Amino acid sequence: MKWLLKFMLCVSVFKLSSSQKTPQISYVTPSLTTDIGGEAKLECTIVDRQDYPILWTRVGKGGQNFPIATGPKLLLKDQRFDLELNEKSGQYILSIRDVQPSDASSYLCQIVAGYNSMVTATVELSVKLPPVISDNTTRSFRVTAGEKVEMECQSNGFPTPRITWTREDGRMMPNGQEEIITPRKLIINQVRREDTGKYLCWAKNGVGPGDEHRMLTLEVEYPPIIEVPRPKIPQALNHETELTCKIQAFPPPAIHWRQGSEEISNSPMYHVSHFASQNDLTTSVVKILSIDESHYGNYTCEAVNRHGKATQTIELYQSQIPICPPVCGDLDLSNSALNRHGKSLLVVVVLANIFNQIL
């Protein structure tokens, strides 16, 4: 019996649709964007509606349709939604107050024109969202000099956030500019050791109280580079001196000092020390406590890490007069001290240095 009733209903709808003009949607609200907490008014104007059923439907994430209203009746139990149907003008208006991010979707104004016929118009409702940088964003990158590196800033928001990159310490970006604007990734095709540092990824779209940002760290590995501040050092017998080399390398290198083929280590004659002032800068110092004839000659400073090796040579030669520093120790050479003790000591020091330069 039920199937017979359904059949008769279908026949009635078919006859009705055959004898009447097919309804049309003459106007629908264009794509609409609103703020969180704002109001959205979705309008659909229908001509030749007659007795055809009309609907407002929302498209879910999985593509499934959820009916919101049919004719003048609101199906959704949500006080934020209002419905207005003007039979004379054909206006069919769905209003949403206090819009939330979850309201963003496609809304369908639909007319059931027949058993297998539907007239549909779509309204896209978008909700402005402040930028949010995903916690899945990689925070640390470690590459070798000369390689390509891609640092990605994964962000969400509406409108789509603009990504800006800067350096945390204010230095120039690898392209020589103060900032770089990219869709998502900062790409450095041939990374240099100077590119090491902290980078800030800023996501901006003009929504919300401020800009969202994350800090990303780039570490660049490279072979040692040695700088010798004083490649030739004079000093008299039975006095102390210091040999210094500054090494830039990452990862930190193993450092060796040699005189000829003999390696130097801490002993009653030598004191070897290394001072790391930055992640990639190490100052290495050999202090000779009391020079004898065997100490004069060439000294080699060598630094090795997994990317390579570097060496520099320092020559220690004999002077006739002790050189200050380092033999001055903690001697006070300020103006007040010179006024107390006379300037003779300063003259001796200056003459000694000039004399050894001439030699």
Coordinates of C-alpha atoms in Angstrom, one line a residue, residues 258-260 295-301 312-317:
R258 CA 102.9 21.6 17.0
Q259 CA 106.5 22.8 16.9
G260 CA 107.9 21.0 14.0
H295 CA 111.5 27.3 21.7
Y296 CA 112.4 29.6 18.8
G297 CA 111.0 28.6 15.4
N298 CA 107.8 27.8 13.7
Y299 CA 104.6 26.7 15.4
T300 CA 101.6 25.2 13.6
C301 CA 98.0 25.7 14.7
Q312 CA 98.4 28.3 10.0
T313 CA 102.0 29.0 11.1
I314 CA 103.3 31.4 13.7
E315 CA 107.0 32.2 14.0
L316 CA 108.6 32.9 17.4
Y317 CA 111.9 34.6 17.1

